[in-house]
């Protein structure tokens, strides 16, 4: 098969997400192309990829419709891997191959940044957008058509941000108006939203899995069954992901899908995490097995978040999938990881649902308000993981002062002081479980 996709990033996520999709499309004869991986940094090596000819096994495991599912696939969609730090000319030569059509990336949230210290003469420059600019410029110089770019970094408007960085480098390096026009008219930078938990190399069970596949696969990867890819364009005719059976949405606006993910998935995590930690629970899976915590998060989702987000079939299906994902026995999602920077997360993930619930129904949602009370109690009496300034303020300020802090919440929440204080006192007097029972 021809090489048709350039992929910046060799990490677990893309290998458990896009590379799996392309493999399956090839298997179904819906696509005919392979991936070249470009290492975006000079950290680490790629010896394991070379030794295994870029082939590896992927296990997808989880809960679907309350049943445990396990799928094993040997992935062969990657043809080779190269490092621009070791062979810069080989990297730039990718631009000269007219078969390449798509560029996919996952260089972490910090990857799409403009670093003015990067120079055109660097071989290569350090930032991902600077490397990409050189590749695009070589493509332009060869009078070839542009690319469809599908960044998977978890930042808002990732396609727009990547394009802005590329144009800044073109201007900084004086690459000319014709090149900038070519970037704008001949290339499509898509904003995307990705969702799949990729758990990576399963070191705790690797012996049994190696025994199952019959050899030592040092690239073996694991992920949950669930996946979602929302892309703000439509290239289904060229990359038939929907036809291949994948949960991919081509759209003209990623925003409502991002809002749904933030409010339901992330909002559910943030709503339950402090109450669960105060009760001594350690993982999301254990929350699903705890009667009171499960009842609490179920009411948060179905009684308070969905009614303001939109209680339709699509959103209900997403909510059902969330609870299946939370129950996944193969993923030990630590609550201590979720509680990191919980104040700022609450302001983005939960508070908008609280405010909109009041606007729509004339009353505050009691379970989401309880989660705010539990958050304040947690910061004052447990071990939060936040900035030093936030931790110190939350620990020493009164409840009224905390709720009045527009710097924390983006709004003055002093109207909530009575109900929050009532919940807080209930937690103090009765403990978290009894306080929960009072509102369930």
Short mmCIF file of C-alpha atoms in Angstrom, two decimals:
data_model
loop_
_atom_site.label_atom_id
_atom_site.label_comp_id
_atom_site.label_asym_id
_atom_site.label_seq_id
_atom_site.Cartn_x
_atom_site.Cartn_y
_atom_site.Cartn_z
CA UNK A 1 0.00 0.00 0.00
CA UNK A 2 1.03 3.57 -0.61
CA UNK A 3 2.03 5.84 2.24
CA UNK A 4 -0.77 8.41 2.48
CA UNK A 5 -0.74 9.71 6.07
CA UNK A 6 1.94 11.58 8.00
CA UNK A 7 1.54 11.22 11.76
CA UNK A 8 3.34 13.45 14.26
CA UNK A 9 3.55 11.43 17.45
CA UNK A 10 4.29 7.80 18.26
CA UNK A 11 2.57 7.66 21.64
CA UNK A 12 -0.02 5.27 22.96
CA UNK A 13 -3.01 7.47 22.13
CA UNK A 14 -2.61 7.68 18.36
CA UNK A 15 -1.59 4.01 18.20
CA UNK A 16 -4.78 3.10 20.05
CA UNK A 17 -6.96 5.50 18.10
CA UNK A 18 -6.17 6.66 14.54
CA UNK A 19 -3.73 3.85 13.68
CA UNK A 20 -6.37 1.32 14.70
CA UNK A 21 -8.99 3.05 12.53
CA UNK A 22 -6.73 3.02 9.46
CA UNK A 23 -5.86 -0.64 10.03
CA UNK A 24 -9.54 -1.57 10.14
CA UNK A 25 -10.35 0.51 7.05
CA UNK A 26 -7.58 -1.26 5.15
CA UNK A 27 -8.92 -4.63 6.32
CA UNK A 28 -12.37 -3.74 5.01
CA UNK A 29 -10.95 -2.55 1.67
CA UNK A 30 -12.41 0.88 2.35
CA UNK A 31 -9.01 2.55 2.31
CA UNK A 32 -5.67 1.79 0.76
CA UNK A 33 -2.92 3.60 2.62
CA UNK A 34 -0.37 3.44 5.39
CA UNK A 35 1.05 5.80 7.96
CA UNK A 36 4.53 7.24 8.39
CA UNK A 37 5.20 8.29 11.96
CA UNK A 38 7.34 11.35 12.62
CA UNK A 39 8.84 11.71 16.09
CA UNK A 40 7.99 15.28 17.14
CA UNK A 41 10.72 15.47 19.83
CA UNK A 42 14.25 14.19 20.27
CA UNK A 43 13.39 12.36 23.51
CA UNK A 44 13.68 8.58 23.55
CA UNK A 45 14.39 6.31 20.61
CA UNK A 46 12.36 4.21 18.23
CA UNK A 47 14.34 0.97 18.36
CA UNK A 48 11.26 -1.05 19.32
CA UNK A 49 9.41 0.21 16.25
CA UNK A 50 12.27 -0.81 13.96
CA UNK A 51 12.65 -4.23 15.60
CA UNK A 52 8.94 -4.94 15.16
CA UNK A 53 8.56 -3.32 11.72
CA UNK A 54 6.12 -0.89 13.37
CA UNK A 55 3.64 -3.72 14.01
CA UNK A 56 2.04 -4.18 17.42
CA UNK A 57 -0.96 -5.70 19.19
CA UNK A 58 -3.85 -3.65 20.55
CA UNK A 59 -6.37 -4.84 23.14
CA UNK A 60 -9.64 -2.89 23.40
CA UNK A 61 -11.50 -3.74 26.59
CA UNK A 62 -14.49 -2.40 28.42
CA UNK A 63 -18.23 -2.52 29.03
CA UNK A 64 -20.82 -2.31 26.25
CA UNK A 65 -24.51 -2.52 27.15
CA UNK A 66 -23.50 -3.80 30.60
CA UNK A 67 -21.47 -6.68 29.09
CA UNK A 68 -17.71 -7.08 29.24
CA UNK A 69 -16.04 -6.86 25.81
CA UNK A 70 -12.46 -7.63 24.71
CA UNK A 71 -11.13 -7.17 21.18
CA UNK A 72 -7.59 -8.09 20.08
CA UNK A 73 -6.10 -6.72 16.84
CA UNK A 74 -2.60 -6.86 15.38
CA UNK A 75 -2.04 -3.39 13.92
CA UNK A 76 -0.17 -3.17 10.60
CA UNK A 77 -1.18 0.28 9.37
CA UNK A 78 2.18 1.96 10.14
CA UNK A 79 4.84 1.50 7.47
CA UNK A 80 7.82 3.20 9.14
CA UNK A 81 8.95 5.74 11.71
CA UNK A 82 11.52 8.48 11.27
CA UNK A 83 13.11 11.20 13.35
CA UNK A 84 13.79 14.62 11.83
CA UNK A 85 16.52 14.97 14.46
CA UNK A 86 18.41 12.01 13.02
CA UNK A 87 17.53 12.35 9.35
CA UNK A 88 16.22 15.79 8.54
CA UNK A 89 16.41 15.34 4.78
CA UNK A 90 14.33 12.16 4.95
CA UNK A 91 11.75 14.11 6.91
CA UNK A 92 11.52 16.93 4.35
CA UNK A 93 11.36 14.39 1.54
CA UNK A 94 7.91 13.38 2.79
CA UNK A 95 6.63 16.64 1.32
CA UNK A 96 7.76 15.61 -2.14
CA UNK A 97 5.54 12.51 -2.25
CA UNK A 98 2.19 13.44 -3.88
CA UNK A 99 0.49 10.39 -2.32
CA UNK A 100 0.44 11.96 1.12
CA UNK A 101 -2.94 13.54 1.81
CA UNK A 102 -3.56 13.62 5.58
CA UNK A 103 -1.45 14.91 8.47
CA UNK A 104 -2.48 13.77 11.95
CA UNK A 105 -0.87 14.89 15.20
CA UNK A 106 -0.92 14.43 18.93
CA UNK A 107 1.99 16.34 20.42
CA UNK A 108 0.30 16.96 23.81
CA UNK A 109 -1.55 20.14 24.77
CA UNK A 110 1.79 21.99 24.86
CA UNK A 111 2.69 20.91 21.33
CA UNK A 112 0.76 23.54 19.39
CA UNK A 113 2.72 26.62 20.43
CA UNK A 114 4.53 29.40 18.62
CA UNK A 115 8.15 29.69 19.72
CA UNK A 116 9.79 32.70 18.12
CA UNK A 117 13.24 31.33 18.92
CA UNK A 118 12.77 28.63 16.25
CA UNK A 119 14.73 29.42 13.09
CA UNK A 120 14.17 28.34 9.52
CA UNK A 121 17.79 27.13 9.45
CA UNK A 122 17.28 24.77 12.41
CA UNK A 123 17.46 21.13 11.36
CA UNK A 124 14.89 20.72 12.75
CA UNK A 125 13.37 23.55 14.80
CA UNK A 126 12.11 22.41 18.19
CA UNK A 127 8.39 23.23 17.99
CA UNK A 128 5.94 21.02 16.13
CA UNK A 129 4.31 23.91 14.18
CA UNK A 130 7.78 25.09 13.07
CA UNK A 131 8.66 21.60 11.79
CA UNK A 132 5.30 21.49 10.02
CA UNK A 133 5.92 24.89 8.40
CA UNK A 134 9.15 23.64 6.84
CA UNK A 135 7.36 20.54 5.55
CA UNK A 136 4.56 22.63 4.06
CA UNK A 137 7.04 25.02 2.48
CA UNK A 138 8.86 22.13 0.78
CA UNK A 139 5.46 20.91 -0.48
CA UNK A 140 4.72 24.38 -1.84
CA UNK A 141 8.12 24.61 -3.54
CA UNK A 142 7.35 21.35 -5.36
CA UNK A 143 4.04 22.73 -6.70
CA UNK A 144 2.04 19.95 -5.04
CA UNK A 145 -1.43 20.09 -3.53
CA UNK A 146 -1.86 20.72 0.18
CA UNK A 147 -2.92 18.50 3.06
CA UNK A 148 -5.90 17.82 5.26
CA UNK A 149 -4.65 18.37 8.82
CA UNK A 150 -6.34 16.58 11.72
CA UNK A 151 -4.69 17.67 14.99
CA UNK A 152 -5.78 15.60 18.01
CA UNK A 153 -4.24 17.79 20.70
CA UNK A 154 -6.67 18.53 23.55
CA UNK A 155 -6.96 22.29 23.16
CA UNK A 156 -9.84 24.42 21.98
CA UNK A 157 -9.89 25.06 18.22
CA UNK A 158 -6.79 22.93 17.71
CA UNK A 159 -6.90 23.23 13.90
CA UNK A 160 -7.24 27.01 13.97
CA UNK A 161 -4.43 27.31 16.53
CA UNK A 162 -2.11 25.11 14.47
CA UNK A 163 -2.82 27.13 11.32
CA UNK A 164 -2.18 30.41 13.17
CA UNK A 165 1.20 29.13 14.36
CA UNK A 166 2.18 28.06 10.84
CA UNK A 167 1.27 31.45 9.39
CA UNK A 168 3.26 33.19 12.15
CA UNK A 169 6.34 31.16 11.21
CA UNK A 170 5.80 31.91 7.52
CA UNK A 171 5.73 35.62 8.36
CA UNK A 172 8.66 35.43 10.79
CA UNK A 173 10.82 33.60 8.26
CA UNK A 174 9.77 35.78 5.31
CA UNK A 175 8.44 32.89 3.23
CA UNK A 176 6.28 35.19 1.14
CA UNK A 177 2.65 36.02 0.49
CA UNK A 178 2.27 33.30 -2.14
CA UNK A 179 3.15 30.63 0.40
CA UNK A 180 0.81 32.12 3.01
CA UNK A 181 -1.99 32.18 0.42
CA UNK A 182 -1.21 28.53 -0.45
CA UNK A 183 -1.45 27.59 3.25
CA UNK A 184 -4.85 29.27 3.44
CA UNK A 185 -6.38 28.00 0.20
CA UNK A 186 -4.74 24.62 -0.47
CA UNK A 187 -4.71 23.14 3.04
CA UNK A 188 -7.57 22.33 5.41
CA UNK A 189 -6.87 22.66 9.14
CA UNK A 190 -9.72 20.86 10.91
CA UNK A 191 -10.75 21.50 14.51
CA UNK A 192 -11.32 18.15 16.17
CA UNK A 193 -12.45 16.56 19.41
CA UNK A 194 -11.10 13.14 20.40
CA UNK A 195 -12.25 10.86 23.19
CA UNK A 196 -10.84 7.48 24.14
CA UNK A 197 -8.96 6.39 27.25
CA UNK A 198 -5.79 4.66 26.08
CA UNK A 199 -4.20 2.83 29.00
CA UNK A 200 -0.99 1.92 27.17
CA UNK A 201 1.48 -0.85 27.93
CA UNK A 202 -0.12 -3.23 30.49
CA UNK A 203 2.95 -4.04 32.55
CA UNK A 204 0.97 -5.68 35.36
CA UNK A 205 -0.49 -8.30 33.03
CA UNK A 206 2.08 -8.37 30.25
CA UNK A 207 3.25 -11.94 30.85
CA UNK A 208 -0.21 -13.39 30.29
CA UNK A 209 -0.86 -11.24 27.23
CA UNK A 210 2.52 -12.11 25.68
CA UNK A 211 1.71 -15.76 26.29
CA UNK A 212 -1.65 -15.28 24.57
CA UNK A 213 -0.19 -13.69 21.42
CA UNK A 214 2.81 -16.04 21.38
CA UNK A 215 5.71 -13.59 21.50
CA UNK A 216 7.05 -10.53 23.34
CA UNK A 217 5.46 -7.43 21.87
CA UNK A 218 7.24 -4.45 23.42
CA UNK A 219 4.80 -2.05 21.74
CA UNK A 220 1.67 -3.79 23.00
CA UNK A 221 -1.05 -1.25 23.70
CA UNK A 222 -4.40 -1.27 25.53
CA UNK A 223 -7.42 1.04 25.41
CA UNK A 224 -11.09 1.20 26.25
CA UNK A 225 -13.70 0.11 23.72
CA UNK A 226 -15.41 3.50 23.58
CA UNK A 227 -14.19 6.10 21.09
CA UNK A 228 -15.37 9.37 19.57
CA UNK A 229 -13.82 11.60 16.92
CA UNK A 230 -15.59 14.82 15.97
CA UNK A 231 -14.15 16.67 12.95
CA UNK A 232 -15.33 20.04 11.69
CA UNK A 233 -15.33 19.18 8.01
CA UNK A 234 -16.31 16.29 5.77
CA UNK A 235 -13.71 14.09 4.11
CA UNK A 236 -15.72 10.90 4.44
CA UNK A 237 -15.35 10.31 0.69
CA UNK A 238 -11.56 10.12 1.10
CA UNK A 239 -11.38 8.70 4.61
CA UNK A 240 -14.56 6.60 5.08
CA UNK A 241 -14.51 6.35 8.86
CA UNK A 242 -18.27 6.38 9.31
CA UNK A 243 -18.70 3.76 6.59
CA UNK A 244 -16.09 1.71 8.46
CA UNK A 245 -18.33 1.63 11.52
CA UNK A 246 -16.50 4.13 13.71
CA UNK A 247 -18.05 6.69 16.04
CA UNK A 248 -16.84 9.60 13.91
CA UNK A 249 -18.88 12.75 13.36
CA UNK A 250 -18.17 15.05 10.43
CA UNK A 251 -19.71 18.41 11.30
CA UNK A 252 -19.46 22.14 10.71
CA UNK A 253 -19.08 22.88 14.42
CA UNK A 254 -17.28 20.90 17.11
CA UNK A 255 -18.52 23.20 19.89
CA UNK A 256 -21.73 21.41 20.96
CA UNK A 257 -19.91 18.07 21.13
CA UNK A 258 -17.16 19.56 23.25
CA UNK A 259 -19.79 21.12 25.52
CA UNK A 260 -21.50 17.74 25.91
CA UNK A 261 -18.22 16.03 26.80
CA UNK A 262 -17.21 18.74 29.29
CA UNK A 263 -20.62 18.93 31.00
CA UNK A 264 -21.46 15.21 31.12
CA UNK A 265 -18.20 13.23 31.18
CA UNK A 266 -15.86 15.72 32.83
CA UNK A 267 -18.67 17.24 34.89
CA UNK A 268 -19.58 13.84 36.29
CA UNK A 269 -15.97 13.19 37.31
CA UNK A 270 -15.64 16.57 39.00
CA UNK A 271 -19.04 16.34 40.72
CA UNK A 272 -18.31 13.07 42.47
CA UNK A 273 -14.56 13.20 43.11
CA UNK A 274 -14.41 15.14 46.39
CA UNK A 275 -17.32 13.28 48.00
CA UNK A 276 -15.79 9.95 47.00
CA UNK A 277 -12.32 10.83 48.28
CA UNK A 278 -13.75 12.04 51.57
CA UNK A 279 -15.41 8.63 51.90
CA UNK A 280 -12.06 6.87 51.28
CA UNK A 281 -12.83 5.65 47.76
CA UNK A 282 -9.83 5.58 45.41
CA UNK A 283 -11.01 4.91 41.84
CA UNK A 284 -13.87 5.71 39.47
CA UNK A 285 -14.70 2.02 39.22
CA UNK A 286 -15.13 1.80 42.98
CA UNK A 287 -17.51 4.78 42.82
CA UNK A 288 -19.73 2.78 40.49
CA UNK A 289 -19.83 -0.09 43.00
CA UNK A 290 -20.72 2.17 45.93
CA UNK A 291 -24.51 2.49 46.26
CA UNK A 292 -24.64 6.07 47.58
CA UNK A 293 -21.92 7.49 45.32
CA UNK A 294 -23.45 5.82 42.26
CA UNK A 295 -26.91 7.11 43.16
CA UNK A 296 -25.45 10.58 43.65
CA UNK A 297 -23.67 10.74 40.30
CA UNK A 298 -26.67 9.20 38.52
CA UNK A 299 -28.88 12.01 39.86
CA UNK A 300 -26.27 14.63 38.91
CA UNK A 301 -26.25 13.37 35.32
CA UNK A 302 -29.90 12.53 34.71
CA UNK A 303 -31.75 14.94 37.00
CA UNK A 304 -29.56 18.03 36.82
CA UNK A 305 -27.08 18.10 33.90
CA UNK A 306 -29.12 16.52 31.10
CA UNK A 307 -32.19 18.74 31.65
CA UNK A 308 -30.14 21.88 30.96
CA UNK A 309 -27.85 20.38 28.31
CA UNK A 310 -30.78 18.86 26.41
CA UNK A 311 -32.48 15.62 27.39
CA UNK A 312 -32.55 14.05 23.93
CA UNK A 313 -31.74 10.57 22.64
CA UNK A 314 -28.20 11.47 21.55
CA UNK A 315 -27.25 13.02 24.88
CA UNK A 316 -28.88 10.15 26.82
CA UNK A 317 -26.88 7.64 24.75
CA UNK A 318 -23.72 9.59 25.64
CA UNK A 319 -24.71 9.48 29.34
CA UNK A 320 -25.26 5.71 29.19
CA UNK A 321 -21.84 5.29 27.57
CA UNK A 322 -20.29 7.37 30.35
CA UNK A 323 -21.54 5.06 33.07
CA UNK A 324 -20.34 2.02 31.08
CA UNK A 325 -16.93 3.65 30.78
CA UNK A 326 -16.83 4.43 34.49
CA UNK A 327 -17.54 0.73 35.21
CA UNK A 328 -14.70 -0.53 32.99
CA UNK A 329 -12.84 -3.12 35.12
CA UNK A 330 -9.69 -2.75 33.00
CA UNK A 331 -9.20 0.91 33.88
CA UNK A 332 -8.19 1.98 37.38
CA UNK A 333 -8.83 5.71 37.03
CA UNK A 334 -7.46 7.22 40.22
CA UNK A 335 -9.60 9.89 41.87
CA UNK A 336 -6.45 11.63 43.09
CA UNK A 337 -5.64 12.32 39.42
CA UNK A 338 -9.12 13.71 38.75
CA UNK A 339 -9.01 16.04 41.78
CA UNK A 340 -5.95 17.87 40.40
CA UNK A 341 -6.79 21.60 40.05
CA UNK A 342 -10.36 20.80 41.02
CA UNK A 343 -11.44 24.40 41.63
CA UNK A 344 -10.71 25.55 38.07
CA UNK A 345 -12.20 22.32 36.70
CA UNK A 346 -15.38 22.87 38.71
CA UNK A 347 -15.72 26.41 37.34
CA UNK A 348 -15.61 25.11 33.76
CA UNK A 349 -17.27 21.69 34.04
CA UNK A 350 -19.98 21.98 36.72
CA UNK A 351 -20.74 25.60 37.56
CA UNK A 352 -22.32 26.41 34.15
CA UNK A 353 -24.83 23.58 34.68
CA UNK A 354 -25.67 24.95 38.14
CA UNK A 355 -26.27 28.46 36.81
CA UNK A 356 -28.24 27.32 33.77
CA UNK A 357 -30.38 25.03 35.95
CA UNK A 358 -31.35 28.02 38.10
CA UNK A 359 -32.09 30.15 35.02
CA UNK A 360 -34.20 27.44 33.41
CA UNK A 361 -36.06 25.96 36.36
CA UNK A 362 -35.94 28.71 38.97
CA UNK A 363 -34.05 26.63 41.53
CA UNK A 364 -30.51 25.41 42.09
CA UNK A 365 -29.75 21.71 41.49
CA UNK A 366 -29.25 20.18 44.97
CA UNK A 367 -26.77 17.43 44.02
CA UNK A 368 -24.44 19.68 42.02
CA UNK A 369 -24.60 22.23 44.83
CA UNK A 370 -23.67 19.46 47.27
CA UNK A 371 -20.62 18.70 45.11
CA UNK A 372 -19.54 22.34 45.56
CA UNK A 373 -19.96 22.02 49.34
CA UNK A 374 -17.93 18.78 49.31
CA UNK A 375 -15.22 20.48 47.27
CA UNK A 376 -14.88 23.28 49.82
CA UNK A 377 -14.85 20.76 52.69
CA UNK A 378 -12.22 18.68 50.87
CA UNK A 379 -9.91 21.66 50.35
CA UNK A 380 -10.23 22.60 54.01
CA UNK A 381 -9.89 19.13 55.55
CA UNK A 382 -8.13 16.78 53.13
CA UNK A 383 -5.16 16.89 50.75
CA UNK A 384 -6.00 18.85 47.58
CA UNK A 385 -3.66 19.06 44.61
CA UNK A 386 -3.83 22.61 43.34
CA UNK A 387 -1.74 25.75 43.11
CA UNK A 388 -0.24 26.93 46.38
CA UNK A 389 -2.26 30.17 46.28
CA UNK A 390 -5.55 28.37 45.66
CA UNK A 391 -4.95 25.81 48.38
CA UNK A 392 -4.01 28.48 50.93
CA UNK A 393 -7.03 30.64 50.12
CA UNK A 394 -9.50 27.75 50.19
CA UNK A 395 -8.14 26.49 53.49
CA UNK A 396 -8.19 29.82 55.32
CA UNK A 397 -11.08 31.78 53.79
CA UNK A 398 -14.66 31.59 55.06
CA UNK A 399 -17.32 29.93 52.94
CA UNK A 400 -18.72 33.36 52.10
CA UNK A 401 -15.31 34.65 51.01
CA UNK A 402 -14.78 31.57 48.85
CA UNK A 403 -18.14 31.94 47.13
CA UNK A 404 -17.66 35.68 46.59
CA UNK A 405 -14.33 35.12 44.77
CA UNK A 406 -14.94 35.92 41.11
CA UNK A 407 -11.24 35.15 40.59
CA UNK A 408 -11.91 31.51 41.44
CA UNK A 409 -15.29 30.98 39.80
CA UNK A 410 -15.60 33.73 37.21
CA UNK A 411 -18.70 34.96 39.06
CA UNK A 412 -19.93 35.98 42.51
CA UNK A 413 -21.64 32.91 44.04
CA UNK A 414 -22.57 34.48 47.35
CA UNK A 415 -26.24 33.73 46.60
CA UNK A 416 -25.37 30.09 47.28
CA UNK A 417 -23.92 30.69 50.74
CA UNK A 418 -26.87 29.38 52.77
CA UNK A 419 -27.32 26.06 50.98
CA UNK A 420 -23.57 25.49 50.63
CA UNK A 421 -23.04 26.23 54.34
CA UNK A 422 -25.90 23.91 55.27
CA UNK A 423 -24.34 21.05 53.28
CA UNK A 424 -20.90 21.86 54.66
CA UNK A 425 -22.14 21.72 58.26
CA UNK A 426 -23.97 18.47 57.53
CA UNK A 427 -20.73 16.92 56.25
CA UNK A 428 -18.89 18.18 59.34
CA UNK A 429 -21.47 16.81 61.78
CA UNK A 430 -22.56 13.56 60.12
CA UNK A 431 -19.75 12.60 57.73
CA UNK A 432 -19.94 12.53 53.96
CA UNK A 433 -22.06 9.40 53.60
CA UNK A 434 -24.81 10.49 55.99
CA UNK A 435 -24.78 14.00 54.51
CA UNK A 436 -25.19 12.44 51.06
CA UNK A 437 -28.10 10.34 52.26
CA UNK A 438 -29.88 13.51 53.36
CA UNK A 439 -30.13 14.76 49.77
CA UNK A 440 -30.51 11.45 47.92
#
